[in-house]
Short mmCIF file of N, CA and C in Angstrom, two decimals:
data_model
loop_
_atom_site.label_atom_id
_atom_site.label_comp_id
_atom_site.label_asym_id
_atom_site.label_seq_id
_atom_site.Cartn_x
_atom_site.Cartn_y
_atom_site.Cartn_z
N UNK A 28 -22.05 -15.34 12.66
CA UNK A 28 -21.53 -15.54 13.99
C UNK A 28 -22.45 -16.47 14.78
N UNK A 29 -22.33 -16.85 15.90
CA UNK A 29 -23.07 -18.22 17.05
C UNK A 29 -23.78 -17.52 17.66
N UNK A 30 -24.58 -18.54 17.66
CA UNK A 30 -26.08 -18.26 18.95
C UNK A 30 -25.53 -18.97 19.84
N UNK A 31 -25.21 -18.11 20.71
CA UNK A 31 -25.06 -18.20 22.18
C UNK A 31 -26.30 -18.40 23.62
N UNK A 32 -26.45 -19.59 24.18
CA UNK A 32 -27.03 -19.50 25.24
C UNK A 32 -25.90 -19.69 26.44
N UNK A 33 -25.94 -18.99 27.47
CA UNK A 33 -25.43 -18.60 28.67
C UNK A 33 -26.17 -18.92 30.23
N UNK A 34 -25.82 -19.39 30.98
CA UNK A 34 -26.86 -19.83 32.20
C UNK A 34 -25.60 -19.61 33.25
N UNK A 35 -25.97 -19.05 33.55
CA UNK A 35 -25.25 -18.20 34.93
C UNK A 35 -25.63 -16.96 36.06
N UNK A 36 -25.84 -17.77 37.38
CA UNK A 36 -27.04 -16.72 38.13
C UNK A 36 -26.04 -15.42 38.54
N UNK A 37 -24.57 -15.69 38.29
CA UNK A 37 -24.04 -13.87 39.05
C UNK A 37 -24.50 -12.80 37.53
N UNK A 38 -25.16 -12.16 37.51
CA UNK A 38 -26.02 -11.43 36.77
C UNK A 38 -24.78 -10.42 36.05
N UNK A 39 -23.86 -9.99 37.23
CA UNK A 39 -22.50 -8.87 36.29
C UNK A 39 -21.60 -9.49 35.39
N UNK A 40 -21.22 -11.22 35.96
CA UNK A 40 -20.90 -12.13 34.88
C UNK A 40 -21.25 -12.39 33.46
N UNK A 41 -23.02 -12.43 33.46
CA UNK A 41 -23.35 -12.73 32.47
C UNK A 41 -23.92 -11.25 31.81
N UNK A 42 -24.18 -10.62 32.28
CA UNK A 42 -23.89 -9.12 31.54
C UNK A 42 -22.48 -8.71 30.53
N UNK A 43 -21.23 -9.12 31.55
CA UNK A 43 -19.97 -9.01 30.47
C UNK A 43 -19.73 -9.59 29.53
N UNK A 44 -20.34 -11.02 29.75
CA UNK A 44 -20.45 -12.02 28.86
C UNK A 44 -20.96 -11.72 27.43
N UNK A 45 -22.23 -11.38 27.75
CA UNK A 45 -23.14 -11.19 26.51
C UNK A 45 -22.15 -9.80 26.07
N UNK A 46 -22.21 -8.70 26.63
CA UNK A 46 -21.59 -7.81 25.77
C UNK A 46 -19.87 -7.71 25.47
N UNK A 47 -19.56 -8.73 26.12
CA UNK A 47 -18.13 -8.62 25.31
C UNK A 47 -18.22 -9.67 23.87
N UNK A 48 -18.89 -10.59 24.01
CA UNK A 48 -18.97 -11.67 23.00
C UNK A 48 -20.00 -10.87 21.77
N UNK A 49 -20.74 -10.33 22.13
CA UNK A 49 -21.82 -9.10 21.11
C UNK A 49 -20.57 -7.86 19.85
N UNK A 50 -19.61 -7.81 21.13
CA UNK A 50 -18.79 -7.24 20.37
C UNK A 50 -17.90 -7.67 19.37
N UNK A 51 -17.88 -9.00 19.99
CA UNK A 51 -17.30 -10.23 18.46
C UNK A 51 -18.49 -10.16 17.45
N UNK A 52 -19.72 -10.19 17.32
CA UNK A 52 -20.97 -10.22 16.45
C UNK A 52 -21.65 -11.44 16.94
N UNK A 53 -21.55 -11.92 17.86
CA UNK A 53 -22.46 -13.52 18.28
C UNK A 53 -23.42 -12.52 18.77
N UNK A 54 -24.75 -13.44 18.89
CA UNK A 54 -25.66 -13.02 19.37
C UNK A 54 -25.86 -13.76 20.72
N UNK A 55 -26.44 -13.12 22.05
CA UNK A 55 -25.89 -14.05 23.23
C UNK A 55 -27.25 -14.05 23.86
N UNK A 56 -27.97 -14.89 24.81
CA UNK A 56 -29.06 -15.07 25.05
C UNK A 56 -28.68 -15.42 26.49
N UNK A 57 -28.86 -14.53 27.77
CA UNK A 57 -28.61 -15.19 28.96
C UNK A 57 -29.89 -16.10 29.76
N UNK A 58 -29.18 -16.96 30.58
CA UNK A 58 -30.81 -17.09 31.50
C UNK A 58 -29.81 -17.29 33.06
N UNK A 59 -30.72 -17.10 34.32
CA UNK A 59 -29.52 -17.25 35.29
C UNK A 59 -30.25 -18.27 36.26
N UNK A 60 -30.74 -19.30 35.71
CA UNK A 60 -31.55 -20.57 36.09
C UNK A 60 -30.48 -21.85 34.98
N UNK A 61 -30.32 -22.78 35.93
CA UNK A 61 -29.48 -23.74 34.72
C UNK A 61 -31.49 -24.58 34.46
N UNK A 62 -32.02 -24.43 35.40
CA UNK A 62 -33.57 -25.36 34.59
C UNK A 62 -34.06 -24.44 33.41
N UNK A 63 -33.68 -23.23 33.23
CA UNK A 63 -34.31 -22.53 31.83
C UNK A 63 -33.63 -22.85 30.60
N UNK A 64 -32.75 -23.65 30.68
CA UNK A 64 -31.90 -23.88 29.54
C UNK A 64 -32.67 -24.67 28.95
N UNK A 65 -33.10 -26.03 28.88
CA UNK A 65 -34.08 -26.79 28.12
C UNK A 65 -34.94 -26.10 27.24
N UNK A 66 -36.14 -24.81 28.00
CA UNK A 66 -37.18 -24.56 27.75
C UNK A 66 -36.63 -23.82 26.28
N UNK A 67 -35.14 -22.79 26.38
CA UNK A 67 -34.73 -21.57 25.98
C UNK A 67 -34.14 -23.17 24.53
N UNK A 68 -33.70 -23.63 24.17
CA UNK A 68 -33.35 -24.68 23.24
C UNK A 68 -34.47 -25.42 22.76
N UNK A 69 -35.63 -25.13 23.36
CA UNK A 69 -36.79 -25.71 22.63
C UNK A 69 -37.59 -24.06 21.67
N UNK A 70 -37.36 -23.19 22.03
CA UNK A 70 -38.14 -21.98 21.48
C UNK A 70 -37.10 -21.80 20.40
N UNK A 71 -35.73 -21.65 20.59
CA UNK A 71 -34.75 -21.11 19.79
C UNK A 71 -33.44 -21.95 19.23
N UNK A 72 -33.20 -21.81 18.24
CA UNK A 72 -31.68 -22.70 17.65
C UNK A 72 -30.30 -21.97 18.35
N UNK A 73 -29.43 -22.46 19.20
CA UNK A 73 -28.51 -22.35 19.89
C UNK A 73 -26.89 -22.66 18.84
N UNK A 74 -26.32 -22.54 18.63
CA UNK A 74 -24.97 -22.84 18.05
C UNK A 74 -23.89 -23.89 19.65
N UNK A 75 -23.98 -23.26 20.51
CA UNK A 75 -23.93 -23.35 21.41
C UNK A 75 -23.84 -22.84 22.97
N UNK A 76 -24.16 -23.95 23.80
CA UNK A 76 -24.11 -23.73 25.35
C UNK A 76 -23.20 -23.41 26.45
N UNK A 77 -22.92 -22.17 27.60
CA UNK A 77 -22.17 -22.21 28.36
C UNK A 77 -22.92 -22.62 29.94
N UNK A 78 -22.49 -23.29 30.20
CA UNK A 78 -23.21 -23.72 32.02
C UNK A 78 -22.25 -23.07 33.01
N UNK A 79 -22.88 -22.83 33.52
CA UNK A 79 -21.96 -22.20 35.18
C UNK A 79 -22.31 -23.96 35.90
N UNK A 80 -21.33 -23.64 37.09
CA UNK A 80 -20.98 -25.29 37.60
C UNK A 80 -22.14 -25.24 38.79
N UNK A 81 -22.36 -24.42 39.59
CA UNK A 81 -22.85 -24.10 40.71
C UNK A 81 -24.02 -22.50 40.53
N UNK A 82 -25.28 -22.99 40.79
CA UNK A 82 -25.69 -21.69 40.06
C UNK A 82 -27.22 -22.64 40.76
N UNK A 83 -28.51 -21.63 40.98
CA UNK A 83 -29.78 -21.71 41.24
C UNK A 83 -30.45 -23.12 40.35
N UNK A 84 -31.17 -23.52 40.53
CA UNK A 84 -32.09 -24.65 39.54
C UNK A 84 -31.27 -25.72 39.10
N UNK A 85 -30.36 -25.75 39.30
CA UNK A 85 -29.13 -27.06 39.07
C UNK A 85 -28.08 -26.74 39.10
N UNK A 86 -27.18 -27.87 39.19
CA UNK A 86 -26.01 -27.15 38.63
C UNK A 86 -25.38 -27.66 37.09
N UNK A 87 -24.13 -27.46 36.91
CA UNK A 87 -23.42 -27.85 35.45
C UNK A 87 -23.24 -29.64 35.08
N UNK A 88 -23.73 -30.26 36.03
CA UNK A 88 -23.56 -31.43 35.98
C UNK A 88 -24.57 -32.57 35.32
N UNK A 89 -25.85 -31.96 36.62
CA UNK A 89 -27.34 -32.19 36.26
C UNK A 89 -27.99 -31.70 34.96
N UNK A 90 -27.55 -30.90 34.20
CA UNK A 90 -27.84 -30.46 33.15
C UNK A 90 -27.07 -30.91 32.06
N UNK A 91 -25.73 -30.81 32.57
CA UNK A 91 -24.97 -31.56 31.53
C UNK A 91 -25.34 -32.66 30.80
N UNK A 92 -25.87 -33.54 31.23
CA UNK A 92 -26.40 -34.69 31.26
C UNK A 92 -27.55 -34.52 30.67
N UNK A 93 -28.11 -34.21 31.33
CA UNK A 93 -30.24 -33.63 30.28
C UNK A 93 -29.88 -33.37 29.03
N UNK A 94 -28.84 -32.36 28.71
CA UNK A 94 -28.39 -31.46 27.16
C UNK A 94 -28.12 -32.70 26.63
N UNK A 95 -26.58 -33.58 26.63
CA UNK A 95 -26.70 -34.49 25.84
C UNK A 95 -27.57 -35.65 25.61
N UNK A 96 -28.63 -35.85 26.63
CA UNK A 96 -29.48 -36.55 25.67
C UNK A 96 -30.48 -36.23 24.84
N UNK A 97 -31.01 -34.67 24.98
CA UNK A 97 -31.88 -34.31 24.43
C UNK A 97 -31.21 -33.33 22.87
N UNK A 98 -29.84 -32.76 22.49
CA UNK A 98 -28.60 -32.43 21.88
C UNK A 98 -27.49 -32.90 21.93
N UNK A 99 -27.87 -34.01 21.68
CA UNK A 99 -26.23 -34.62 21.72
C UNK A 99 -24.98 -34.21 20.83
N UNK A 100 -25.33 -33.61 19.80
CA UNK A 100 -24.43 -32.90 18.79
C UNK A 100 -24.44 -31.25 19.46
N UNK A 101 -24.87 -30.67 20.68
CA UNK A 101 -24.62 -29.52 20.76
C UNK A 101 -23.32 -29.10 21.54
N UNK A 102 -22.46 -28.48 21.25
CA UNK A 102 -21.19 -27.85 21.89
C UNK A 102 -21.85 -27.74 23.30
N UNK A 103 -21.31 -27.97 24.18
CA UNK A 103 -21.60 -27.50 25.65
C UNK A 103 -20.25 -27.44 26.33
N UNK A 104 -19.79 -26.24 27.02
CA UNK A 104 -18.79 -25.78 27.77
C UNK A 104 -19.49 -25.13 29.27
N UNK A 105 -18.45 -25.84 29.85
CA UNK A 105 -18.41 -25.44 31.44
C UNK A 105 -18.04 -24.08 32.27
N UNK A 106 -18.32 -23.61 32.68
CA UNK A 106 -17.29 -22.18 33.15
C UNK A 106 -17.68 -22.18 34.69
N UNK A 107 -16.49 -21.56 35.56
CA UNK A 107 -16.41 -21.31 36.93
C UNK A 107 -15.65 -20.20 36.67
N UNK A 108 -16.18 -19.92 38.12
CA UNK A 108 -15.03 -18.83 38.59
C UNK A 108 -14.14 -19.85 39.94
N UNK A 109 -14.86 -20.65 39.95
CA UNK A 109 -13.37 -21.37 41.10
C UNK A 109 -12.79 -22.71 40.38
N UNK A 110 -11.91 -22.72 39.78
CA UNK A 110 -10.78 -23.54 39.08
C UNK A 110 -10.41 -24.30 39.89
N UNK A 111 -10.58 -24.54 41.31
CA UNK A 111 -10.69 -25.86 41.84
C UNK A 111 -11.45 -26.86 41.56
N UNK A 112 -12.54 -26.27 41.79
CA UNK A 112 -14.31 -26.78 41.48
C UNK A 112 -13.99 -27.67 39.98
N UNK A 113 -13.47 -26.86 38.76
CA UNK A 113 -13.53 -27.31 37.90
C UNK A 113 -12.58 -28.48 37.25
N UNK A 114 -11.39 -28.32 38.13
CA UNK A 114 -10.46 -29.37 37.64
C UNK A 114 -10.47 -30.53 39.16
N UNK A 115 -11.53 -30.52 40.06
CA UNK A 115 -11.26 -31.43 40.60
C UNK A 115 -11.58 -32.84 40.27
N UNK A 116 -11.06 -33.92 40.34
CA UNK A 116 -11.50 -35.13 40.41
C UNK A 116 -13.40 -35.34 40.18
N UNK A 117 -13.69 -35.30 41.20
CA UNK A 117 -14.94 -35.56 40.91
C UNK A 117 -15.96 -34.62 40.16
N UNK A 118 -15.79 -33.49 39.98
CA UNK A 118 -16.02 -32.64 38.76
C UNK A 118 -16.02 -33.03 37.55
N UNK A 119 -14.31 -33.20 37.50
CA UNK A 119 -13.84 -34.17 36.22
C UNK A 119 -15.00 -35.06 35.84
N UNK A 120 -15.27 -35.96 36.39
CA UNK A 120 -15.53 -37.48 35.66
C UNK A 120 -17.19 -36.85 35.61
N UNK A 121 -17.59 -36.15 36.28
CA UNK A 121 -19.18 -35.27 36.12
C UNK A 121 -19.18 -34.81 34.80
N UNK A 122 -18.06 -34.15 34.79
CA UNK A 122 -18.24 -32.87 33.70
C UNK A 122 -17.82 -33.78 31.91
N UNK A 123 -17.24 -34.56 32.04
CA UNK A 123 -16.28 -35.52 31.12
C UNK A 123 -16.76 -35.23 29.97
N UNK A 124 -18.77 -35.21 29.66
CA UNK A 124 -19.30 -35.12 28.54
C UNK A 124 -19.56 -33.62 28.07
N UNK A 125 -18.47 -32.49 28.67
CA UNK A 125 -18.43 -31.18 28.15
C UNK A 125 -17.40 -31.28 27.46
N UNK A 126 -17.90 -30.22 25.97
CA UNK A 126 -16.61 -29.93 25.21
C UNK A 126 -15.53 -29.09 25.90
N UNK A 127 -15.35 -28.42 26.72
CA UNK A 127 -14.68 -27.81 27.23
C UNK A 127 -14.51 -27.42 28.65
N UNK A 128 -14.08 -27.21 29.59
CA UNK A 128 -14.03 -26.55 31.07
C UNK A 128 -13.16 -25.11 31.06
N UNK A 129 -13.56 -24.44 31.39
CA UNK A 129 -13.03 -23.01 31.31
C UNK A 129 -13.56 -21.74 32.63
N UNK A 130 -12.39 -21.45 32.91
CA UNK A 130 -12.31 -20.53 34.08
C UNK A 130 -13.17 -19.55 33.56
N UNK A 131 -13.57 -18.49 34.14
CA UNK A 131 -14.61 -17.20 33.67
C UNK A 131 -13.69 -15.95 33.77
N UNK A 132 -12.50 -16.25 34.45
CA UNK A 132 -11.33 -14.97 33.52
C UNK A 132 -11.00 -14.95 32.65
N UNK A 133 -11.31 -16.08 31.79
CA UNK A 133 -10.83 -16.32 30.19
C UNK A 133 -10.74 -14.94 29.39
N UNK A 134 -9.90 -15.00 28.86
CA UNK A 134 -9.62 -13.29 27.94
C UNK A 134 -11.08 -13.44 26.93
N UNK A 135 -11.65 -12.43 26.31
CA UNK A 135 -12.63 -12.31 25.19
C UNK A 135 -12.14 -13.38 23.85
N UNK A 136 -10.91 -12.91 23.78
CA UNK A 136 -10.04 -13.47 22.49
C UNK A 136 -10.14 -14.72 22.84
N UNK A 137 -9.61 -15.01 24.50
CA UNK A 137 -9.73 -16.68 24.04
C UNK A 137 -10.72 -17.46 23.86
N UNK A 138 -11.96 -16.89 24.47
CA UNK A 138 -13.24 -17.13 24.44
C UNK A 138 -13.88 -17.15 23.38
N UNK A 139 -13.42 -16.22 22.36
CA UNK A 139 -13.69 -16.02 21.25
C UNK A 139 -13.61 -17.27 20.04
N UNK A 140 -11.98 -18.00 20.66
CA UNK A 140 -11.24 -18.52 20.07
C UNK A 140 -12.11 -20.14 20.22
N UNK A 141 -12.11 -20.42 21.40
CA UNK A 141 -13.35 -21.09 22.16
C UNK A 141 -14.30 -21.89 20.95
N UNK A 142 -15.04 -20.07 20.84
CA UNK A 142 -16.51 -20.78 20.30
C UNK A 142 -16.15 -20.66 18.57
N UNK A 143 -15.50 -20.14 18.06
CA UNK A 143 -15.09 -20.23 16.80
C UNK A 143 -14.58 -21.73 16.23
N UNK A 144 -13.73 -22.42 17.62
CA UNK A 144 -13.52 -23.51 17.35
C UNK A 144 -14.55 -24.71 17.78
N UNK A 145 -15.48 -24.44 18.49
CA UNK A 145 -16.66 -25.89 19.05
C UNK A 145 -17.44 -25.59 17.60
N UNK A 146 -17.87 -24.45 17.29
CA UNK A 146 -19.21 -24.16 16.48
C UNK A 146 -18.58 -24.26 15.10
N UNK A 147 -17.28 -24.37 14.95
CA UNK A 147 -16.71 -24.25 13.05
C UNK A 147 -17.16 -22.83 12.46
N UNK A 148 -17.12 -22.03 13.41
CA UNK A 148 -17.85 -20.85 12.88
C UNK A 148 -16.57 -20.15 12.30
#
């Protein structure tokens, strides 16, 4: 199953996260700083990345950008909880170099479905 890194500062978010996806068998690694993501991909091998858009130490954009040049082959997906944010225009053309954009109501299954399909797992 995928190594999961997660960066998202609402803490009950990324609590469900890790343990609903744990219950698929991924192993999930949160941080709720988008600047700890670098450090957490230099200590450990990731399968892949989820960014929150708006969150402490950056947001999904500013990082977006850092990841692919330093992983350019790594899956990276977007998640909000406001689906405006994520399908707006200027989001869009920010976000362009994520494999995916995805709301944070996403069902487990589809989420599931998600990372089964970025990672070939």
């Amino acid at each position: 199953m995928a190594q999961i890194l997660i960066a998202d500062d609402d803490y009950a978010y990324l609590s469900s996260f890790a343990n609903g996806l744990e219950a698929f068998g991924h192993s999930v690694t949160g941080v709720n700083r988008a600047d700890r993501v670098l450090p957490k991909l230099m200590d450990k091998h990731f399968d892949i990345v989820f960014l929150d858009v708006i969150m402490n130490g950056g947001g999904a954009i500013t990082y977006l950008h850092k990841l692919r040049e330093s992983h350019p082959d790594l899956p990276i997906v977007i998640i909000s909880g406001m689906p405006d944010i994520v399908d707006s225009p200027l989001y869009t053309l920010g976000l362009r170099r994520a494999n995916a954009r995805l709301h944070k109501r996403i069902s487990l299954e589809d989420l599931n479905a998600v990372i089964t399909e970025l990672t070939h797992d």
